[in-house]
N, CA and C atoms as an extended XYZ file, in Angstrom:
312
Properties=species:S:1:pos:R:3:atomname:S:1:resname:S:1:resid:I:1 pbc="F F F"
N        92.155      112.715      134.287 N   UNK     1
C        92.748      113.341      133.142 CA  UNK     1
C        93.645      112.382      132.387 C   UNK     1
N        94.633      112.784      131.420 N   UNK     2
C        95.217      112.286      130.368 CA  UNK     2
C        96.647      111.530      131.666 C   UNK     2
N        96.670      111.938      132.423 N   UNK     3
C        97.460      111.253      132.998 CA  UNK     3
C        97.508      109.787      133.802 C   UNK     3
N        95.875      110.130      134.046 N   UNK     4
C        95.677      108.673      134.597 CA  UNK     4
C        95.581      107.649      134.328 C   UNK     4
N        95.411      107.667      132.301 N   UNK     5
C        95.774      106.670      131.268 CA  UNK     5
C        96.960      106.111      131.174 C   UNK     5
N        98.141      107.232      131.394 N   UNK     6
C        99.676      106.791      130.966 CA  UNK     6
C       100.005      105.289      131.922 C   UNK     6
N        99.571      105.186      132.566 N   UNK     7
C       100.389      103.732      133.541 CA  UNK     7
C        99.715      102.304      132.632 C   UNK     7
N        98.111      102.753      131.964 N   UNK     8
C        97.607      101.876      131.349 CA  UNK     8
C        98.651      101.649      129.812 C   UNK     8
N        98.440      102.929      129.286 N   UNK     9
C        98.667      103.019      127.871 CA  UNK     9
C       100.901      102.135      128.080 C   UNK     9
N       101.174      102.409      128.726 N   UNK    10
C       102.640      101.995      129.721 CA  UNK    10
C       102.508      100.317      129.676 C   UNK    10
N       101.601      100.042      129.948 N   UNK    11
C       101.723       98.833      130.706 CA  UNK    11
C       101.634       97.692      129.036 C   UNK    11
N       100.147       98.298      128.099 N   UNK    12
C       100.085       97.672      127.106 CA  UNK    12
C       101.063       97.729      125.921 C   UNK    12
N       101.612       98.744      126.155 N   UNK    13
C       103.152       98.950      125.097 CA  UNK    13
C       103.895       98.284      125.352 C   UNK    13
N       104.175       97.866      126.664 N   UNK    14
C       105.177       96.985      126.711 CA  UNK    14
C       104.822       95.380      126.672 C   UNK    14
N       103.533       95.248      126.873 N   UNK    15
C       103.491       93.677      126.074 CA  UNK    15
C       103.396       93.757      125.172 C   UNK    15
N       102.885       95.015      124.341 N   UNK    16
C       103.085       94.556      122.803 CA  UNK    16
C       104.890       95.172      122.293 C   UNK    16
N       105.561       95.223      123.376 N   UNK    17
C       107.092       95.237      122.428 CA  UNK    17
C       107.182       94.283      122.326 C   UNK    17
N       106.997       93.094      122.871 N   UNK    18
C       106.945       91.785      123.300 CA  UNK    18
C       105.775       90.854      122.266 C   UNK    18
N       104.989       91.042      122.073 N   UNK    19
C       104.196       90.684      121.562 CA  UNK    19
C       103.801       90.996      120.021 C   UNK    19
N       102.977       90.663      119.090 N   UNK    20
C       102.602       90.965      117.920 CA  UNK    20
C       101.115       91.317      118.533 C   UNK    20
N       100.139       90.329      118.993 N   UNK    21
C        99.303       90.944      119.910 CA  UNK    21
C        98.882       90.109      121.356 C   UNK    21
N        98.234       91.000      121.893 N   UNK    22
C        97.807       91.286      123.328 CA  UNK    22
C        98.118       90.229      124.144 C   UNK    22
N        97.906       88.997      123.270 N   UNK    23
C        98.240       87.305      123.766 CA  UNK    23
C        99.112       86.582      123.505 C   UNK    23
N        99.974       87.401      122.782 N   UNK    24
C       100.823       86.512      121.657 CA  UNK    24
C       100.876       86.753      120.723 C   UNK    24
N       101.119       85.922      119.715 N   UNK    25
C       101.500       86.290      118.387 CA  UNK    25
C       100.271       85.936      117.872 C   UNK    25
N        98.937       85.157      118.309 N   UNK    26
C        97.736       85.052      117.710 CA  UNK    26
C        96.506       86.238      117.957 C   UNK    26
N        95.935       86.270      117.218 N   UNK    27
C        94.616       87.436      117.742 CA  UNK    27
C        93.697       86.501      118.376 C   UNK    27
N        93.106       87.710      119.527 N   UNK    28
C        92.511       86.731      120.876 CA  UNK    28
C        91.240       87.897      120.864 C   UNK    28
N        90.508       87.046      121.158 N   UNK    29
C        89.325       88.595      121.554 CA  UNK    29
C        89.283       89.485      122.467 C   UNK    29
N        90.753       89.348      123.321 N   UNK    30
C        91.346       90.648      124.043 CA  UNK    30
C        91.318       91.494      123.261 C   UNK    30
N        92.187       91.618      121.648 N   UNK    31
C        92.381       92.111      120.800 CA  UNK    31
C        91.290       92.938      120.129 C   UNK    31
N        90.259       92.300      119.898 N   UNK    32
C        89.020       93.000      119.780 CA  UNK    32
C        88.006       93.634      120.998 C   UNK    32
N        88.474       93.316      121.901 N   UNK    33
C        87.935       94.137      123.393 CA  UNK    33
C        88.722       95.897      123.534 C   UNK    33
N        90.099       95.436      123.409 N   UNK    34
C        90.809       97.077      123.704 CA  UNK    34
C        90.857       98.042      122.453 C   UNK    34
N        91.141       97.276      120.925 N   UNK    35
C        91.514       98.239      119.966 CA  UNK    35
C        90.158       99.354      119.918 C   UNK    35
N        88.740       99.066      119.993 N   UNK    36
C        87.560       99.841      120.259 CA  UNK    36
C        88.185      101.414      121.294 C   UNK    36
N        88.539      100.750      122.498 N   UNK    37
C        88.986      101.500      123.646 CA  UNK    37
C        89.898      102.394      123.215 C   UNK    37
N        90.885      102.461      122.817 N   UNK    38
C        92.491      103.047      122.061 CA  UNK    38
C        91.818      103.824      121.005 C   UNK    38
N        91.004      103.068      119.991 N   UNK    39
C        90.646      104.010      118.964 CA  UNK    39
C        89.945      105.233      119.131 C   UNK    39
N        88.881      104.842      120.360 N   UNK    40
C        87.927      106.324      120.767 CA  UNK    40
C        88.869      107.172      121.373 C   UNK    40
N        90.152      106.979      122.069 N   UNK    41
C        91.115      107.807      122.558 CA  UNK    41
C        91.216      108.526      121.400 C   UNK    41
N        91.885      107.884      120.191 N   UNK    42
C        92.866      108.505      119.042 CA  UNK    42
C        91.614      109.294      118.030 C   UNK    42
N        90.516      108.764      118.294 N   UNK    43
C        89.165      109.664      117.326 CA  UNK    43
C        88.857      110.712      118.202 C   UNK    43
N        88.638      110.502      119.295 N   UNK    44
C        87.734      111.675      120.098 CA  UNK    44
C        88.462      112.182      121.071 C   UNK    44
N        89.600      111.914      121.049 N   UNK    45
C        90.036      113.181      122.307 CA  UNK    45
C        91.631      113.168      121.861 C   UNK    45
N        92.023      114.288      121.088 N   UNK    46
C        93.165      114.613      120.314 CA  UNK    46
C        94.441      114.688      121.154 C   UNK    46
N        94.504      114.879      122.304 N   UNK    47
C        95.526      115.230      122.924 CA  UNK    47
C        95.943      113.832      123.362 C   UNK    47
N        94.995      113.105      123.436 N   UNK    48
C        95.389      111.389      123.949 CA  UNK    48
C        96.165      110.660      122.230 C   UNK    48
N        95.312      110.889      121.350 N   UNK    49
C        95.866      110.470      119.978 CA  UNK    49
C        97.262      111.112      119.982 C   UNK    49
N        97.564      112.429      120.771 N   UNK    50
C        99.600      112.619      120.673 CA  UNK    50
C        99.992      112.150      121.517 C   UNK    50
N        99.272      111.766      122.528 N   UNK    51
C       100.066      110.776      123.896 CA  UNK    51
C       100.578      109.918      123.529 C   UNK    51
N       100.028      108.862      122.319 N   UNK    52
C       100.202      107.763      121.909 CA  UNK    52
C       101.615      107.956      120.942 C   UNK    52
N       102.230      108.837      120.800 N   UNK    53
C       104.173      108.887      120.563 CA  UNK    53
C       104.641      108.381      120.981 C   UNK    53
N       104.272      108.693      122.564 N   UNK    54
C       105.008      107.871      123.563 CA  UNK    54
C       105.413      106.506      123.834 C   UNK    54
N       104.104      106.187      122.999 N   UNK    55
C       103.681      104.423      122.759 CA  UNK    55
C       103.827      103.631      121.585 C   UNK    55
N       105.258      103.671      121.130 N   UNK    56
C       105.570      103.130      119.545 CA  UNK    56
C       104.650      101.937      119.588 C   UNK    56
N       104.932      101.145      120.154 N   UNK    57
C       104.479       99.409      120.024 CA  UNK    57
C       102.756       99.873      119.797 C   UNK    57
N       101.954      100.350      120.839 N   UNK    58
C       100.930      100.436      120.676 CA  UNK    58
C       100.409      101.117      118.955 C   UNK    58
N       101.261      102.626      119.338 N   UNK    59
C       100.810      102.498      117.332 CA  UNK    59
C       100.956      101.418      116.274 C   UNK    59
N       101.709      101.354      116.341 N   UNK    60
C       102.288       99.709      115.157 CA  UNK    60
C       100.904       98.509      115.102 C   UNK    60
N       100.596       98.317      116.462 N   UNK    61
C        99.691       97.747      116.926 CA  UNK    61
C        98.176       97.710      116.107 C   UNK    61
N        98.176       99.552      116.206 N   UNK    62
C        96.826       99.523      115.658 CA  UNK    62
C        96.575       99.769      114.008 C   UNK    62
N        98.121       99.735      113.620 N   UNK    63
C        98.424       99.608      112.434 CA  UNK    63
C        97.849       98.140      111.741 C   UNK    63
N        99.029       97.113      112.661 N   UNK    64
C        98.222       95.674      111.924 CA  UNK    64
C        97.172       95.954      112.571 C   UNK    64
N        96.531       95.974      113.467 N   UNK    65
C        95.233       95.655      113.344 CA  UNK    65
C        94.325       96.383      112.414 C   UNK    65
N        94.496       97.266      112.042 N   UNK    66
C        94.025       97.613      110.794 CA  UNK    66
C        93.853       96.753      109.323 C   UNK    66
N        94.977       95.575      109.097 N   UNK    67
C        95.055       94.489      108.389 CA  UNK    67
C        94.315       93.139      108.928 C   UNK    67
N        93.430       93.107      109.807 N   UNK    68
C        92.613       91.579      110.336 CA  UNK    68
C        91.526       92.401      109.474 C   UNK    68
N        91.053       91.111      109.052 N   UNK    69
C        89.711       91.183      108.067 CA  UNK    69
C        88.515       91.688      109.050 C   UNK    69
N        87.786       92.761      108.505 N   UNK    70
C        86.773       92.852      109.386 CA  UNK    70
C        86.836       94.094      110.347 C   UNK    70
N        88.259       94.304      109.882 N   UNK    71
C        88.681       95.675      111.058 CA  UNK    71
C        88.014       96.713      110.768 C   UNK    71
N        88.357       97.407      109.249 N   UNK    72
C        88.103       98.491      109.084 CA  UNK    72
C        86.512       98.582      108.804 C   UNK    72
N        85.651       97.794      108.576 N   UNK    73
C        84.229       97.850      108.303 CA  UNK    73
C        83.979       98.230      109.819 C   UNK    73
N        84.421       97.468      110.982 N   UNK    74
C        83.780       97.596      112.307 CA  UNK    74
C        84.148       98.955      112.418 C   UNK    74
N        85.444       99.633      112.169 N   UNK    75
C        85.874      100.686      112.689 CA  UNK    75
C        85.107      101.636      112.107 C   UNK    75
N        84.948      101.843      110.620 N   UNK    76
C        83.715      102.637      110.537 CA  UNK    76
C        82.804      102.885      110.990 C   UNK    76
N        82.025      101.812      111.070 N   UNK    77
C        80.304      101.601      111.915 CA  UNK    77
C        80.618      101.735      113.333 C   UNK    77
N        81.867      101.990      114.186 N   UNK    78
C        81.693      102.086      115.570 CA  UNK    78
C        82.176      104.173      115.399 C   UNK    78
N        83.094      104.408      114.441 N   UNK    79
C        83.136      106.245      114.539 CA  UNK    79
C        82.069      106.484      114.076 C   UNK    79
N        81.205      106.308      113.425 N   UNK    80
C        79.889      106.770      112.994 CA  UNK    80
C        79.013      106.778      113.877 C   UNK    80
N        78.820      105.645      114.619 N   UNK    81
C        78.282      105.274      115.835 CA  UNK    81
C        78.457      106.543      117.117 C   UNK    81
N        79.567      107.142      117.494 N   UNK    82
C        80.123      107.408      118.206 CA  UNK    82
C        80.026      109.144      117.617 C   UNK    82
N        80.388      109.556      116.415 N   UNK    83
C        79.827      110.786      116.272 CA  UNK    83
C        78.511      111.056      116.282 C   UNK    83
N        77.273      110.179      116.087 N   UNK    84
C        76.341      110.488      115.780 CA  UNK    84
C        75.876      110.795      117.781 C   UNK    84
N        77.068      109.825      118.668 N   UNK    85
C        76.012      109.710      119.485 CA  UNK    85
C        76.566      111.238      120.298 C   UNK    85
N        78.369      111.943      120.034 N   UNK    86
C        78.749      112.905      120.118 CA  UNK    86
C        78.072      114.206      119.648 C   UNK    86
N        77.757      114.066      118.704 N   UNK    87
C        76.210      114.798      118.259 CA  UNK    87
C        75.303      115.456      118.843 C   UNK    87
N        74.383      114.484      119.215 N   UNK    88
C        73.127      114.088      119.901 CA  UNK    88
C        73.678      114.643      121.284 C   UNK    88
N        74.639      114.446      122.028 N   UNK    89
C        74.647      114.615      123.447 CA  UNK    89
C        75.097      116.599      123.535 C   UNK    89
N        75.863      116.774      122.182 N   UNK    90
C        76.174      117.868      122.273 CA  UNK    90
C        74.539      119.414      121.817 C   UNK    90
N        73.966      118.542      121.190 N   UNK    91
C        72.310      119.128      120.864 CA  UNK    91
C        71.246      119.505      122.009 C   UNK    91
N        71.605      117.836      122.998 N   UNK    92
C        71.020      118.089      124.289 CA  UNK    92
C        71.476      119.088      125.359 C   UNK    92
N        72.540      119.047      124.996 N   UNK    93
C        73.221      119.962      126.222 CA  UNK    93
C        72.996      121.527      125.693 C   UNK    93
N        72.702      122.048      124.243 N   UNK    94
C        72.725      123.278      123.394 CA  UNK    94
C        71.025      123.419      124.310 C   UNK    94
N        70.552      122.574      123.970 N   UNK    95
C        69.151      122.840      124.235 CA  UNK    95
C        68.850      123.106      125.473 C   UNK    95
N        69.530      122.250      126.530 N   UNK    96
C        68.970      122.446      127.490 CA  UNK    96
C        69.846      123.953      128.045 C   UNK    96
N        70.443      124.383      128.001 N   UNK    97
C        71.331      126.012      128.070 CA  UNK    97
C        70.122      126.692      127.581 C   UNK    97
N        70.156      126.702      126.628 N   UNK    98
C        68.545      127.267      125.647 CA  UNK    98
C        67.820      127.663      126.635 C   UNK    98
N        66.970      126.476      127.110 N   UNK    99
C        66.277      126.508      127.733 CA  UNK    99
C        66.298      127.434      129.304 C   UNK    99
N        67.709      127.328      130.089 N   UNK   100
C        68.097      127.242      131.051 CA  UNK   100
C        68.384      128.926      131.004 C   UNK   100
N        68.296      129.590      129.704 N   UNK   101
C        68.388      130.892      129.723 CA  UNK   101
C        67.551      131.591      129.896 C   UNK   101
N        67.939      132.822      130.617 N   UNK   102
C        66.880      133.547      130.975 CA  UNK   102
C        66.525      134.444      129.748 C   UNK   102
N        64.931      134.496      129.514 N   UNK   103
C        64.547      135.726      128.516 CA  UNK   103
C        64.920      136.908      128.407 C   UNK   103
N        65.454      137.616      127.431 N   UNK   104
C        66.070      139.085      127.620 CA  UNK   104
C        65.068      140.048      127.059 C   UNK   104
């Protein structure tokens, strides 16, 4: 559950009080490895997107990163990505209930 994140979401706030990002003050392709991770929290599961109060540094975080060139095009094409595939899994599962019902 949402709790077993907090020691993670804990741990990266506090290098980035410390930090501008993940490595330092330069962007590292750590940087582009986790913001993916954080963002599907804050798109797809709402109660984790208010967890993240807790985590000033980390918001701020995904603020600039919102300003590296290249961000917001990826970030589109990966929620699009990600609803379509939220979608699709939620169709399969309609169907197979469907199916799984008995005739009345």
């Amino acid at each position: 559950g949402i709790e077993n994140i907090q020691p993670m979401l804990k741990y990266y706030n506090d290098i980035l009080e410390k930090n501008k990002f993940l490595n330092g003050d330069e962007i590292s392709l750590a940087d582009f490895m986790f913001v993916p991770e954080v963002d599907q929290f804050v798109i797809f599961v709402p109660k984790i997107g208010d967890l993240l109060e807790k985590y000033p540094h980390i918001k701020s975080y995904l603020e600039r990163m919102k300003e590296v060139k290249g961000y917001t095009a990826n970030f589109e094409k990966m929620t699009a990505f990600m609803a379509a595939m939220m979608k699709a899994k939620e169709e399969k599962a309609a169907a197979a209930a469907a199916e799984a019902k008995p005739a009345e």
